[in-house]
Short mmCIF file of C-alpha atoms in Angstrom, two decimals:
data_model
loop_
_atom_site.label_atom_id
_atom_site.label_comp_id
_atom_site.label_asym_id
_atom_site.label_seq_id
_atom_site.Cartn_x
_atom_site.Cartn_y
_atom_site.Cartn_z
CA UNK K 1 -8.93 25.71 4.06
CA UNK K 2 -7.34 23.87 7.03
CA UNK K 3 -10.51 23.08 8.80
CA UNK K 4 -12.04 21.53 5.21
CA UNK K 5 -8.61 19.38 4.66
CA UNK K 6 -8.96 17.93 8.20
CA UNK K 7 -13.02 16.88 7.85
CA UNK K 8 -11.87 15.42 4.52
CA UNK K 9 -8.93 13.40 5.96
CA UNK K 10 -11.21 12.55 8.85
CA UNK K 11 -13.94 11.40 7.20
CA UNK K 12 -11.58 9.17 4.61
CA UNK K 13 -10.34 7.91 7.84
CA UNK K 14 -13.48 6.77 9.12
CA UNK K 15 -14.32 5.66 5.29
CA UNK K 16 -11.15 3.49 5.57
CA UNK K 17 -12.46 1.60 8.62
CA UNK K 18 -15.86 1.44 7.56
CA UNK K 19 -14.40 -0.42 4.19
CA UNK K 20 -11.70 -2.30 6.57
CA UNK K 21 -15.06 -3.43 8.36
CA UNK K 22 -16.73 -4.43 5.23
CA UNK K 23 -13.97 -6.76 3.93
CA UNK K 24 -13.39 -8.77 7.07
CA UNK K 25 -17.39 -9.20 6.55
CA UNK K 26 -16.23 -10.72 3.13
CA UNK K 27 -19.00 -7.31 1.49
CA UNK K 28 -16.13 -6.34 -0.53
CA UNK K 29 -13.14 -7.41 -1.83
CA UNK K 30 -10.16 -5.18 -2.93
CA UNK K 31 -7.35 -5.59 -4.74
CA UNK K 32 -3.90 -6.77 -3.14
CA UNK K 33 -1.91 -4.23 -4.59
CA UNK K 34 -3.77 -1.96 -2.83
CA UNK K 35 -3.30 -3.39 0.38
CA UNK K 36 -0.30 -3.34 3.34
CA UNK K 37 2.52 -5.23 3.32
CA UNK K 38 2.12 -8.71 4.21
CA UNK K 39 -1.84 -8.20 4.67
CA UNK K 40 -2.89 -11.91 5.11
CA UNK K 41 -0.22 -12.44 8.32
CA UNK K 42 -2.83 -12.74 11.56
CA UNK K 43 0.05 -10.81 13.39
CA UNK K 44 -0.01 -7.75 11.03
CA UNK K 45 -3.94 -7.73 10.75
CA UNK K 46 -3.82 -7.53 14.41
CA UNK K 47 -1.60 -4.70 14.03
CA UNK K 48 -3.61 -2.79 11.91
CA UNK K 49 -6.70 -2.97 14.00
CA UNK K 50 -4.86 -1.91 16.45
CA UNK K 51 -4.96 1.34 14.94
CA UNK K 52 -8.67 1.12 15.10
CA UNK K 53 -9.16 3.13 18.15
CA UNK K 54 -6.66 5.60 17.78
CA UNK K 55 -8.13 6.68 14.13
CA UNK K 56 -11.84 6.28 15.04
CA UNK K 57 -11.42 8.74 17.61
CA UNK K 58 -8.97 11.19 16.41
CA UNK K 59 -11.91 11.51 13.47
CA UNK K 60 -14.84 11.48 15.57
CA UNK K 61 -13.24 14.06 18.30
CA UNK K 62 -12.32 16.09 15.27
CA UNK K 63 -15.55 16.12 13.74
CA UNK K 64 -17.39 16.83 16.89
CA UNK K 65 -14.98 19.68 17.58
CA UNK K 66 -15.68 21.19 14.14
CA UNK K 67 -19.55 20.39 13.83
CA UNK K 68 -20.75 19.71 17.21
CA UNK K 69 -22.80 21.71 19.39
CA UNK K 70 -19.57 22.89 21.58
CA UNK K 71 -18.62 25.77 23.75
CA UNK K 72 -15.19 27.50 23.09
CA UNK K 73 -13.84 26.60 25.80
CA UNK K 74 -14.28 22.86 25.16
CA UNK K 75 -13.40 23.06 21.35
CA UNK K 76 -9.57 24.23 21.92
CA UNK K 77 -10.08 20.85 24.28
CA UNK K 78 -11.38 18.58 21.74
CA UNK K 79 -9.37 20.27 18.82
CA UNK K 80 -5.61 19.69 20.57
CA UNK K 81 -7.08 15.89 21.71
CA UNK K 82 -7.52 15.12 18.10
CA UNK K 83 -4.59 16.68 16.48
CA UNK K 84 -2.36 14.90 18.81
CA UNK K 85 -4.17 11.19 18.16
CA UNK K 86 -3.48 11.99 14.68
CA UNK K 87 0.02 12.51 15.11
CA UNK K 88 0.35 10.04 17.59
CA UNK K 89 -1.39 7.44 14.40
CA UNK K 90 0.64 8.73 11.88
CA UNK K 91 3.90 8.51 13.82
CA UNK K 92 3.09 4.80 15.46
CA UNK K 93 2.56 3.11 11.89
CA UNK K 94 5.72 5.03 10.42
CA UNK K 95 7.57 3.89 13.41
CA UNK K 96 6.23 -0.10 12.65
CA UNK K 97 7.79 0.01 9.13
CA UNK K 98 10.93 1.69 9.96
CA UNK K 99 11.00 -0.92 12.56
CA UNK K 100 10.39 -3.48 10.01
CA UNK K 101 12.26 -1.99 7.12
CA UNK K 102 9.13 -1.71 4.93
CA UNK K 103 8.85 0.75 3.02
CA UNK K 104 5.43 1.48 0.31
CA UNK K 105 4.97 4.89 -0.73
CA UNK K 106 1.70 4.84 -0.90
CA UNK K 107 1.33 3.92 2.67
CA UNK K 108 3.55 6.02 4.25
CA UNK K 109 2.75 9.26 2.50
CA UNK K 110 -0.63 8.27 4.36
CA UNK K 111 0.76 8.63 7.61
CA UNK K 112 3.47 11.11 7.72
CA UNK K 113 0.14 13.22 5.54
CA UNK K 114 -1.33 12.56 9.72
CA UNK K 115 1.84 13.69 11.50
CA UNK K 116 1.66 17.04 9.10
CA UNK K 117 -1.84 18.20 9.53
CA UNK K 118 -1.70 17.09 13.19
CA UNK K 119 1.03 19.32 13.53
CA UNK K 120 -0.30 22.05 11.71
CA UNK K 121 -3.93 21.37 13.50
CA UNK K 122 -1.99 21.90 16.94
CA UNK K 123 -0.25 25.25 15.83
CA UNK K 124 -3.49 26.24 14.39
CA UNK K 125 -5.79 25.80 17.78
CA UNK K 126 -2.47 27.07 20.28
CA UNK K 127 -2.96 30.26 17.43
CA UNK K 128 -6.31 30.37 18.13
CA UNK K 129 -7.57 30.03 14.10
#
């Protein structure tokens, strides 16, 4: 059950980027509501694409640790590399809005949802399941 929860929440990540993508192409539009705080300031788009490289490859290192053609020894590798991006993700953008004193629920049960299975992700590979 843990390893399907993780490919879904890294493959929504990636599907969040590859919509993120598709709206700064002007492809889509979506509605504000359903957007961050203050999602028109240069400063905070900035910020959120920030997170770009972080998610990308917590999700892709994930993936490939899952599904990829790896040996053992270099899956407990990959496996505790992503878990801790995800964490680290999860814990940087709660950090920004505690910092800020925003607070949307929708948005942060996102990211502390990334701290969580990060955490339980790097109990699960030091367990060895």
């Amino acid at each position: 059950m843990l390893k399907l929860t993780t490919t879904i929440t890294e493959i929504l990540m990636v599907l969040y980027w590859v919509l993120a993508a598709a709206l700064v192409l002007n492809l889509i539009s979506i509605d504000p509501s359903l957007m961050y705080s203050d999602y028109e300031n240069p400063l905070v788009v900035a910020w959120n694409w920030s997170f770009f490289p972080i998610d990308i490859a917590f999700a892709s290192i994930g993936l490939f640790a899952k599904y990829g053609n790896v040996k053992s020894s270099r899956k407990f590798k990959f496996e505790i590399t992503a878990a801790t991006l995800m964490v680290c993700a999860g814990v940087m953008a709660i950090s920004y809005w505690v910092i800020t004193g925003d607070f949307n629920l929708s948005w942060w049960a996102v990211n502390i949802w990334l701290i969580c299975l990060g955490l339980v992700n790097l109990r699960a590979a030091n367990l060895g399941y």
